[in-house]
PDB file of C-alpha atoms in Angstrom:
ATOM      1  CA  UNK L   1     193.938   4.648  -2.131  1.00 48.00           C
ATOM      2  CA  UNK L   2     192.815   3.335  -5.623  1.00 49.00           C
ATOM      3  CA  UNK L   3     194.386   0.688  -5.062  1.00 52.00           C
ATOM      4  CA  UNK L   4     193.382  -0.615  -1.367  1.00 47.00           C
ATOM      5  CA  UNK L   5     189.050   0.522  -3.672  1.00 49.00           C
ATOM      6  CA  UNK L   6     190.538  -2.067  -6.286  1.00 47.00           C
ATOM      7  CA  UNK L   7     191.490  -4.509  -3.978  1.00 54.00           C
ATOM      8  CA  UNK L   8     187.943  -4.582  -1.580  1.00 50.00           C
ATOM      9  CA  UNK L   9     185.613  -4.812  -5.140  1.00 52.00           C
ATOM     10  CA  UNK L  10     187.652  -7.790  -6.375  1.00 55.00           C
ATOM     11  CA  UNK L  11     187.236  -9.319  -3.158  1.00 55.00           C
ATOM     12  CA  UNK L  12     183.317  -8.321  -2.913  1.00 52.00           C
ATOM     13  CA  UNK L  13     182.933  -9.919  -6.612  1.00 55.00           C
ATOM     14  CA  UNK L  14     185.026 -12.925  -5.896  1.00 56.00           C
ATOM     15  CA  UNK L  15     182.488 -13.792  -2.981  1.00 52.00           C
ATOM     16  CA  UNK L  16     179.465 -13.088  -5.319  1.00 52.00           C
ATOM     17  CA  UNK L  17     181.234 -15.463  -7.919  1.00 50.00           C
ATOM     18  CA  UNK L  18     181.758 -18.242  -5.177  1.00 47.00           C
ATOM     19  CA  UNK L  19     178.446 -17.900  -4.285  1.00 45.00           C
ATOM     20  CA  UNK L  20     177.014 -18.183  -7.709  1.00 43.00           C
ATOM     21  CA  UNK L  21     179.117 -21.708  -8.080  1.00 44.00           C
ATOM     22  CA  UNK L  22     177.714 -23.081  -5.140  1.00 41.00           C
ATOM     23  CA  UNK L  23     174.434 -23.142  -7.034  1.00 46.00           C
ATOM     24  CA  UNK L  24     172.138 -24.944  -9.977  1.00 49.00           C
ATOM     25  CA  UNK L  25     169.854 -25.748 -11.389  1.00 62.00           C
ATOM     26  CA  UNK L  26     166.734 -26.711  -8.817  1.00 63.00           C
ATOM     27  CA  UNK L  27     165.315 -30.228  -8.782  1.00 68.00           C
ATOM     28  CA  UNK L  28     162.633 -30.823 -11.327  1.00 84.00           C
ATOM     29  CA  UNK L  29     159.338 -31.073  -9.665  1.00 88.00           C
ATOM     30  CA  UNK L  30     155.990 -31.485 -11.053  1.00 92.00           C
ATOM     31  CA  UNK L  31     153.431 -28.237 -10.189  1.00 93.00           C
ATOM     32  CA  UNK L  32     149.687 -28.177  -9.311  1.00 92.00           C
ATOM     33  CA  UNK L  33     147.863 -24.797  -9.546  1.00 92.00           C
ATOM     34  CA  UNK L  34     145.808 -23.427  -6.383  1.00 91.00           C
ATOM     35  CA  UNK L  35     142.180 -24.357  -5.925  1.00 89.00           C
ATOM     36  CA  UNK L  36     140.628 -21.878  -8.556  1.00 88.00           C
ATOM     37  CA  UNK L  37     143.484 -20.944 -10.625  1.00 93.00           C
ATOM     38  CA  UNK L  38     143.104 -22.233 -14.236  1.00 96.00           C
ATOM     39  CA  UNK L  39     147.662 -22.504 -14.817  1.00 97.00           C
ATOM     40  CA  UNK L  40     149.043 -24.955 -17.250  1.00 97.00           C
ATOM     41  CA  UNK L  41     152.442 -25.730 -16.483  1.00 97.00           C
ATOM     42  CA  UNK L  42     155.135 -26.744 -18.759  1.00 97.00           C
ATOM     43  CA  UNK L  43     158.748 -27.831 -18.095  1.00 97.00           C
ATOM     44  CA  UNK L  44     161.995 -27.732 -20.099  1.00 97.00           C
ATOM     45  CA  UNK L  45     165.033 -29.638 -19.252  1.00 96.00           C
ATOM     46  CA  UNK L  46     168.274 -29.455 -21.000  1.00 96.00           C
ATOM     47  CA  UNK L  47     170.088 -32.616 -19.924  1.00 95.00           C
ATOM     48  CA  UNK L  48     174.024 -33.346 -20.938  1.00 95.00           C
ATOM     49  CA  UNK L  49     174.736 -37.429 -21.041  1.00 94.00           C
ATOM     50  CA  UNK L  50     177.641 -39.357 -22.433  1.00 87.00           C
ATOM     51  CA  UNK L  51     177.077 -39.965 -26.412  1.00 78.00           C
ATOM     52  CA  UNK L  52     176.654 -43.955 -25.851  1.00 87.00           C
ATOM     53  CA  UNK L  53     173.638 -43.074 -23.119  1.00 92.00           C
ATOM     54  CA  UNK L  54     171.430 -41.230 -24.740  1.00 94.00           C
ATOM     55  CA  UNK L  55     169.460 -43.526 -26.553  1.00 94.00           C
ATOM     56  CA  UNK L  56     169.188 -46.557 -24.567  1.00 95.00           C
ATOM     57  CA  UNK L  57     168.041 -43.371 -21.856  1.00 96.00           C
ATOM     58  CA  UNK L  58     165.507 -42.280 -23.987  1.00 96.00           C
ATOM     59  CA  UNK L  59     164.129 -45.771 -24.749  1.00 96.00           C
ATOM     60  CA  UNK L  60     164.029 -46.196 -20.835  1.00 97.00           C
ATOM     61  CA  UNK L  61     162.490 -42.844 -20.260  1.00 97.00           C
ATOM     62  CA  UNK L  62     159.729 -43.486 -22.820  1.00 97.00           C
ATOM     63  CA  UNK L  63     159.065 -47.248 -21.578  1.00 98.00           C
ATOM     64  CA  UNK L  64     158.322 -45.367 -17.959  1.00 97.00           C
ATOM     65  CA  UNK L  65     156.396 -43.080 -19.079  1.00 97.00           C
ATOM     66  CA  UNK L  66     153.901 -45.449 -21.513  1.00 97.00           C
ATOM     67  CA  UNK L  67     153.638 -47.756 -19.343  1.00 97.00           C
ATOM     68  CA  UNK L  68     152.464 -45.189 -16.425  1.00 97.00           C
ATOM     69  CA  UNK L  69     155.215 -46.375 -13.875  1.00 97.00           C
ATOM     70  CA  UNK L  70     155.336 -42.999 -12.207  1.00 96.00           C
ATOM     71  CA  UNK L  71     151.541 -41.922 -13.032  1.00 96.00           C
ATOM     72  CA  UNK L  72     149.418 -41.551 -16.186  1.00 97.00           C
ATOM     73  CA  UNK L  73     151.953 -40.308 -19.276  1.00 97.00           C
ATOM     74  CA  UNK L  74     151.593 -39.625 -22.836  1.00 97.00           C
ATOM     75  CA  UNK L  75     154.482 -39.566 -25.100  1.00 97.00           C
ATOM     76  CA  UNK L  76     153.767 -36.408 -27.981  1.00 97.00           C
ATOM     77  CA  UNK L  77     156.992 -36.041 -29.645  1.00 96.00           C
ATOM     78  CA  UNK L  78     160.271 -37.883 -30.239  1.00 96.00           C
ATOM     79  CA  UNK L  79     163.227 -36.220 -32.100  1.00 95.00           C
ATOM     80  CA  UNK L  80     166.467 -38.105 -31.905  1.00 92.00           C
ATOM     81  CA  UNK L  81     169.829 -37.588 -33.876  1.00 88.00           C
ATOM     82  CA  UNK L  82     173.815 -38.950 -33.783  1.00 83.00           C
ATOM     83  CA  UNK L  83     174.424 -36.706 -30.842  1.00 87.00           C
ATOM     84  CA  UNK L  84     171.319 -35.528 -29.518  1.00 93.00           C
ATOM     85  CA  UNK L  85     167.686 -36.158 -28.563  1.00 95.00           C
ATOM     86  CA  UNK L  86     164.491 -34.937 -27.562  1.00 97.00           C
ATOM     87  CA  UNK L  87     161.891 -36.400 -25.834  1.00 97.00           C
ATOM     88  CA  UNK L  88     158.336 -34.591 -24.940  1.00 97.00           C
ATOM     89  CA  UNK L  89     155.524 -36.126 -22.527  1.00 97.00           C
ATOM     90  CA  UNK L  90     152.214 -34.862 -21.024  1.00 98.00           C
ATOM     91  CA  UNK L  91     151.975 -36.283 -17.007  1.00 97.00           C
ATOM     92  CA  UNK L  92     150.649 -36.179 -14.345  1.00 97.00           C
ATOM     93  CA  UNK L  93     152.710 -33.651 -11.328  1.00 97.00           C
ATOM     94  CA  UNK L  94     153.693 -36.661  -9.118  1.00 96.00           C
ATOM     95  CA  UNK L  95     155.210 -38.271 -12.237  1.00 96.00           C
ATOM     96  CA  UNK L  96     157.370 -35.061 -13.222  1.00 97.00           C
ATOM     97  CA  UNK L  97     160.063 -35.332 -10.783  1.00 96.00           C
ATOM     98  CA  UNK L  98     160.685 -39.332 -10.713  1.00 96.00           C
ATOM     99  CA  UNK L  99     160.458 -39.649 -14.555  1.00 97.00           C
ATOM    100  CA  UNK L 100     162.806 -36.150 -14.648  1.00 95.00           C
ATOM    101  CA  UNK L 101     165.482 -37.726 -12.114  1.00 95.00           C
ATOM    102  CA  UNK L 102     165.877 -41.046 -14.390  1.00 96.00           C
ATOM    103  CA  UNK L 103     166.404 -39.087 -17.626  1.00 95.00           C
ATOM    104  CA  UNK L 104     168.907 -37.045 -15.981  1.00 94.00           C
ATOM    105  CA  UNK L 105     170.768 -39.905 -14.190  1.00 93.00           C
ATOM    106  CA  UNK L 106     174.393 -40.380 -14.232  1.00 91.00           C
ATOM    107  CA  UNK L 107     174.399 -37.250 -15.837  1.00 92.00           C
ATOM    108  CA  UNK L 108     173.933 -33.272 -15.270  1.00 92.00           C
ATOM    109  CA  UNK L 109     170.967 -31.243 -15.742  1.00 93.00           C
ATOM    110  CA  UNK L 110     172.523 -28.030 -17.456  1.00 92.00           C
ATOM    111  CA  UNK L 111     169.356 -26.324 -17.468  1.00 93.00           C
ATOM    112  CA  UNK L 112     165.475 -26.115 -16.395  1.00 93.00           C
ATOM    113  CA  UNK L 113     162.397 -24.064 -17.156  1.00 94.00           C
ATOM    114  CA  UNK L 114     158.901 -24.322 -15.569  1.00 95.00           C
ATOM    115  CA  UNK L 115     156.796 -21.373 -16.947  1.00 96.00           C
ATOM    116  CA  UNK L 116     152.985 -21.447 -16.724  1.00 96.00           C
ATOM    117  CA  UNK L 117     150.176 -20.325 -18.744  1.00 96.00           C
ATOM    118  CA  UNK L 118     146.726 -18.582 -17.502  1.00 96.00           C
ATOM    119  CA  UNK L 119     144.158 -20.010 -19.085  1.00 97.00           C
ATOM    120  CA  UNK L 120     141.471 -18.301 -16.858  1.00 96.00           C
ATOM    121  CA  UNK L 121     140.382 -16.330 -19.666  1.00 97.00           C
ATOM    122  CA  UNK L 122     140.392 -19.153 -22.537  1.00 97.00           C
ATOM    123  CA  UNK L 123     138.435 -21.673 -20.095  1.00 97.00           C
ATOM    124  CA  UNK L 124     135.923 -18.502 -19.097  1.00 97.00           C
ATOM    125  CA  UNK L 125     135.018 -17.889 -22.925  1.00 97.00           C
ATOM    126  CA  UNK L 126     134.838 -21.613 -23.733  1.00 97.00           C
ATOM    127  CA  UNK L 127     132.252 -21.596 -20.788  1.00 97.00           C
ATOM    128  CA  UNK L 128     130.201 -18.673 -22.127  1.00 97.00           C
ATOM    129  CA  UNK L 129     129.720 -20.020 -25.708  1.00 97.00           C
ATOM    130  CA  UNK L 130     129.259 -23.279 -24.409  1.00 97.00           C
ATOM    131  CA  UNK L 131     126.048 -21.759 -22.147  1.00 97.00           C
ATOM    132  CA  UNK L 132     124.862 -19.442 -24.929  1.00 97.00           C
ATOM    133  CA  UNK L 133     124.801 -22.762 -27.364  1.00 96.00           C
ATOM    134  CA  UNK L 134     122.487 -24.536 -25.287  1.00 96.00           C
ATOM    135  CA  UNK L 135     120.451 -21.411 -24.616  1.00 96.00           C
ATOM    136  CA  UNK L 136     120.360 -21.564 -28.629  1.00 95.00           C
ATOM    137  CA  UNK L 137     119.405 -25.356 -28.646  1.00 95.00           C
ATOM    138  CA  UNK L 138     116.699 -25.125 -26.165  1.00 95.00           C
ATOM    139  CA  UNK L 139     114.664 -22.516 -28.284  1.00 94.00           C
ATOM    140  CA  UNK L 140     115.328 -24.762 -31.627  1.00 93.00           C
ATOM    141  CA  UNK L 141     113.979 -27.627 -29.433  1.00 93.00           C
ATOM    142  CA  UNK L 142     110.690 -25.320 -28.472  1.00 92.00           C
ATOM    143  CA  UNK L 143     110.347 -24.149 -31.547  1.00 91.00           C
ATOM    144  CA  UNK L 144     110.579 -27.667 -33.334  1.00 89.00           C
ATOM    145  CA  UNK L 145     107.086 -28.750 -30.953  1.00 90.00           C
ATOM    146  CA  UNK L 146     105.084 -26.688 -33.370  1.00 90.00           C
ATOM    147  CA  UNK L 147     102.430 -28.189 -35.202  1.00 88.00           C
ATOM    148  CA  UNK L 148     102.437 -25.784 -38.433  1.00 87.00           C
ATOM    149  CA  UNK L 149     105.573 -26.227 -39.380  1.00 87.00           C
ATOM    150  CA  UNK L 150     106.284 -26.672 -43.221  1.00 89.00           C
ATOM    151  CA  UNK L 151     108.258 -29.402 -44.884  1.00 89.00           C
ATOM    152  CA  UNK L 152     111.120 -26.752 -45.626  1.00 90.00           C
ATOM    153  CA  UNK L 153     111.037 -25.605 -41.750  1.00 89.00           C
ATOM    154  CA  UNK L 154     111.581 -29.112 -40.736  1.00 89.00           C
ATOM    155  CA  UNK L 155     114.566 -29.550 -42.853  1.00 92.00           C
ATOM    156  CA  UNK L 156     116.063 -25.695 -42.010  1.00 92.00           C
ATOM    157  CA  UNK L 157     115.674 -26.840 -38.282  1.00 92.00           C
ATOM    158  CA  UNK L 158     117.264 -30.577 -38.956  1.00 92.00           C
ATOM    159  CA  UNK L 159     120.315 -28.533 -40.323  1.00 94.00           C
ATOM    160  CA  UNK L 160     120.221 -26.342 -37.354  1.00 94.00           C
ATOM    161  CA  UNK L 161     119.908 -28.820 -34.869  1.00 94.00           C
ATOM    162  CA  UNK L 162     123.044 -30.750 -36.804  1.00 95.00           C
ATOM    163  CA  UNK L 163     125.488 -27.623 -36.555  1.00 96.00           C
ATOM    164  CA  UNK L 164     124.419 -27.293 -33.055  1.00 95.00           C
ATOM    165  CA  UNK L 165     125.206 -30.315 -31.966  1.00 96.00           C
ATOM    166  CA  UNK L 166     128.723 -29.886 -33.804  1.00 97.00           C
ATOM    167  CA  UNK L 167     129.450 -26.789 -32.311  1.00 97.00           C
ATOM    168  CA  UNK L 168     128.746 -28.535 -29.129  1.00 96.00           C
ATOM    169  CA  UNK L 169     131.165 -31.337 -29.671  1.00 97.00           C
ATOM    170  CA  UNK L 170     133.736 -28.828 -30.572  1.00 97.00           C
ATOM    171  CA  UNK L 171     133.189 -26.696 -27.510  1.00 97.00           C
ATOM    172  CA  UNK L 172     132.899 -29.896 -25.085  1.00 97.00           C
ATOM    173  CA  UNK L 173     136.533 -30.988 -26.657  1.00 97.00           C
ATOM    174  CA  UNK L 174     137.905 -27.481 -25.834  1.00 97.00           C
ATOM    175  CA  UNK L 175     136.490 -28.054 -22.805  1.00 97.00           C
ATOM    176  CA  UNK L 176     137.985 -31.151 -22.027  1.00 97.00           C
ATOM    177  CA  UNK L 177     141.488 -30.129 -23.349  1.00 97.00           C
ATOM    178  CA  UNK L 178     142.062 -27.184 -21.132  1.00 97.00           C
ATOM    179  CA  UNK L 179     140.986 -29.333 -18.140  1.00 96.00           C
ATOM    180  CA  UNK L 180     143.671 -31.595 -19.490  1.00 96.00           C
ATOM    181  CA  UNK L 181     146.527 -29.183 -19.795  1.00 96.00           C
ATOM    182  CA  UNK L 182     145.609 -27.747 -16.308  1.00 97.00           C
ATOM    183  CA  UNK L 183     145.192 -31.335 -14.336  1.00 96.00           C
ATOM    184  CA  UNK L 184     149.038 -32.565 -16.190  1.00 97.00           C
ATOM    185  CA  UNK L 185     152.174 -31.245 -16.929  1.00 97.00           C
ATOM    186  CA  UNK L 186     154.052 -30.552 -20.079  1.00 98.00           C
ATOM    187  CA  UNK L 187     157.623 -32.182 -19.536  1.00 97.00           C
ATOM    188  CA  UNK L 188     160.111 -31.994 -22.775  1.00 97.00           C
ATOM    189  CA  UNK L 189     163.379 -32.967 -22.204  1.00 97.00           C
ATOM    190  CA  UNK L 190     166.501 -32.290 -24.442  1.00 97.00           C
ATOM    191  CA  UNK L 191     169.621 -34.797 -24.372  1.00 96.00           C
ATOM    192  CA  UNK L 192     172.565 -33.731 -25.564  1.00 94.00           C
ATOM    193  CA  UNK L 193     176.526 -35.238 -25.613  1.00 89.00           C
ATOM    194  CA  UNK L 194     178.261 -33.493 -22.826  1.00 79.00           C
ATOM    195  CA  UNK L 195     181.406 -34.591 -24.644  1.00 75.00           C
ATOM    196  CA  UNK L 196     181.142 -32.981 -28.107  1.00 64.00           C
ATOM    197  CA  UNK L 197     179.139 -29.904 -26.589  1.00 49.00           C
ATOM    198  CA  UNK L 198     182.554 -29.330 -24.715  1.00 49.00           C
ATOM    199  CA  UNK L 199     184.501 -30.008 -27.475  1.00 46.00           C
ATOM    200  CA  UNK L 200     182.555 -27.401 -30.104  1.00 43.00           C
ATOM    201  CA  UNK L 201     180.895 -24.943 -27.835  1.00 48.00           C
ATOM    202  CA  UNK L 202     177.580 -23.888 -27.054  1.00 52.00           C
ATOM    203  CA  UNK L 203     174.688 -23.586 -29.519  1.00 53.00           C
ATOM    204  CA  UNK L 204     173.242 -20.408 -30.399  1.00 54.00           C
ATOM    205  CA  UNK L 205     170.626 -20.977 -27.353  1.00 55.00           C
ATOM    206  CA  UNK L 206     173.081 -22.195 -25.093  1.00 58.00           C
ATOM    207  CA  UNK L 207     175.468 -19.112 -25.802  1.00 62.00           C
ATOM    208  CA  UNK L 208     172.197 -16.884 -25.513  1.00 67.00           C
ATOM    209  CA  UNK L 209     170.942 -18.398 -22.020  1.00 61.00           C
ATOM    210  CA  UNK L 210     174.457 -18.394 -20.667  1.00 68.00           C
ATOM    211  CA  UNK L 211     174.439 -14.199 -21.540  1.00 75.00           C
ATOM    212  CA  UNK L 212     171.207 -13.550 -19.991  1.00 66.00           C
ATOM    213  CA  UNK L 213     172.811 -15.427 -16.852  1.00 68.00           C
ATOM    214  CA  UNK L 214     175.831 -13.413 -16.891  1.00 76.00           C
ATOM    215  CA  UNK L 215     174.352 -10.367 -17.122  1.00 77.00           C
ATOM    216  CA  UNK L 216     171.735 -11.040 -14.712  1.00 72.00           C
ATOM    217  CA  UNK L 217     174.323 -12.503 -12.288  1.00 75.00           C
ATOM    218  CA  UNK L 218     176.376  -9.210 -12.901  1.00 77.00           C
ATOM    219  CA  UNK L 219     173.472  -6.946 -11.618  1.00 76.00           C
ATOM    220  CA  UNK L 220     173.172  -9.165  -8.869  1.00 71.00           C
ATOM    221  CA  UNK L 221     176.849  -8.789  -7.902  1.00 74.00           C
ATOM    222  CA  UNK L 222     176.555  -4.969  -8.280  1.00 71.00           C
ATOM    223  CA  UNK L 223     172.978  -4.831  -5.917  1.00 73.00           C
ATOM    224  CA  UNK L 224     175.290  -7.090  -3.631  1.00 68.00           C
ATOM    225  CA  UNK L 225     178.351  -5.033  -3.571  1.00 71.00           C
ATOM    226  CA  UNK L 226     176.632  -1.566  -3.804  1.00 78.00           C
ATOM    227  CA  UNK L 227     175.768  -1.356   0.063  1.00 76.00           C
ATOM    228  CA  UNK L 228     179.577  -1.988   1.028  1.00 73.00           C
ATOM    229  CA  UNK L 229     181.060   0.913  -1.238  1.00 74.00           C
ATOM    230  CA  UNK L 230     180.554   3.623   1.469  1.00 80.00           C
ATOM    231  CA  UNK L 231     182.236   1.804   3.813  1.00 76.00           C
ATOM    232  CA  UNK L 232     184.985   0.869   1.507  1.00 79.00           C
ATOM    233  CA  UNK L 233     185.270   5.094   0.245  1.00 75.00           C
ATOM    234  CA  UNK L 234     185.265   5.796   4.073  1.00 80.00           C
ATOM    235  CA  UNK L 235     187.642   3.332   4.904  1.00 79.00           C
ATOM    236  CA  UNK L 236     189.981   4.628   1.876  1.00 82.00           C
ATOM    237  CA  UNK L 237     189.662   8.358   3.370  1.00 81.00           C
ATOM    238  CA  UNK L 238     191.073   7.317   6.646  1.00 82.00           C
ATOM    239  CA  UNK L 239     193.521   5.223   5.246  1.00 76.00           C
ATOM    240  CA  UNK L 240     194.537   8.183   3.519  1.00 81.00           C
ATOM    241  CA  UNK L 241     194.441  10.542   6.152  1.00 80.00           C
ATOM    242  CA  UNK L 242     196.616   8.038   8.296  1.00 80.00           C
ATOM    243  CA  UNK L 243     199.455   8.087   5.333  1.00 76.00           C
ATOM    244  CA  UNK L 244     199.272  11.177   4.722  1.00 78.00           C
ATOM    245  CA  UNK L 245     199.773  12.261   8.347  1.00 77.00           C
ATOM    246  CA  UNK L 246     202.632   9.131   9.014  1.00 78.00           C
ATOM    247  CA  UNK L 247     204.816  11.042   5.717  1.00 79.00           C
ATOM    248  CA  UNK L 248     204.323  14.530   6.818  1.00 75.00           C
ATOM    249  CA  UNK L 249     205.751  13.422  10.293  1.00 71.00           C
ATOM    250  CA  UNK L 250     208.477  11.468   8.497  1.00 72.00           C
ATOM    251  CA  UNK L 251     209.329  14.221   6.521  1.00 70.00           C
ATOM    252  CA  UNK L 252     209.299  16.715   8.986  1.00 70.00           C
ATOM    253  CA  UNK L 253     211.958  14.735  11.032  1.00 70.00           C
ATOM    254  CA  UNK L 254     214.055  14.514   8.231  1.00 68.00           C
ATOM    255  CA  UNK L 255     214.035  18.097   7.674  1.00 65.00           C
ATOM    256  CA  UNK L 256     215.350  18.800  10.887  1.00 62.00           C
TER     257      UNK L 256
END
């Protein structure tokens, strides 16, 4: 009986393992929040090329994105080694999955992340300051029409007005950067060897992402094969009761 339970789990977790190699990692697509939402979205790629690619893929890469072949791009950072690379861009969403497809071309994406970041809250305070500033800035303005004003009020109020109006710059480029990280996308992309990362193992990250996946694909196999166990227990009763009942006749007519 133990054996016949053995045999069904193996098969239930062999058919949650062939179903965990038939898939990857999704295509890379750029993401636009809802009307009203205030999301900045960010992708990570981890993309594995052949050592001899990686830079002339990176130079293409970076020649799309300056000069906007997919959509407006900025190129922010550029990190690039013997056997590995990285290469970081803000762009527009249309832009995310053409530019994404020719980094990754010829070659395999190992691994993607698209998180996003609520910045409801950060463009709502922004707002608020920015309102109570020119709230500020219109009494300073009334109070500057006043005829008996002193030589020393009309410098204390030049000051004022000066630190308003840099407090207003300051909020204004706030401003104007969280409407920038909501209307584009954060794309970074890692390149790596595919060669010499099979030859000395994962990285510390790679080993840790490739745990979390086991052990997350683990639960899944268990939620999978959890509803089947009753039939498989019932299944082992009967076969029980069957061999048990097939030896006691067999026994009994060699007795006699």
């Amino acid at each position: 009986m133990t054996r016949w339970i053995l045999i069904a789990a193996c098969a239930l977790i062999a058919a949650g393992c062939s179903k965990k190699q038939e898939t990857g990692p999704l295509p890379v697509a750029g993401e636009t929040p809802k009307a009203g939402a205030k999301l900045a979205y960010e992708h990570h790629l981890r993309i594995e090329l052949r050592n001899g690619e990686i830079a002339p893929r990176m130079a293409a890469v970076r020649d799309a994105c300056e000069s906007a072949r997919f959509g407006a791009c900025n190129v922010l950072r550029i990190e690039q080694s013997e056997h590995n690379g990285t290469l970081t861009v803000r762009m527009v969403p249309s832009g995310v999955e053409p530019l994404s497809a020719l980094a990754s071309q010829n070659g395999k994406l190992a691994w993607r992340q698209t998180r996003a970041e609520d910045l409801a809250d950060a463009v709502n305070d922004n707002a608020q300051k920015l309102k109570q500033l020119e709230t500020h800035a219109a009494q300073v303005e009334q109070l500057a029409q006043r005829k008996d004003l002193s030589a020393s009020d009309l410098i204390a109020l030049s000051h004022e007005r000066a630190q308003i109006q840099m407090e207003r710059e300051n909020l204004q480029n706030t401003a104007a950067q969280q409407q920038r990280r909501i209307d584009t996308n954060l794309l970074q992309m890692d390149f790596s060897d595919e060669t010499r990362g099979h030859r000395f193992g994962m990285s510390l990250g790679e080993w840790t992402d490739q745990l979390y996946d086991g052990v997350r694909d683990a639960l899944s196999m268990l939620a999978y094969a959890i509803p089947f166990l009753p039939l498989v227990f019932l299944l082992a009763l009967v076969w029980r009761w069957v061999w048990r009942k097939v030896t006691r006749k067999s026994r009994a007519r060699e007795a006699s």
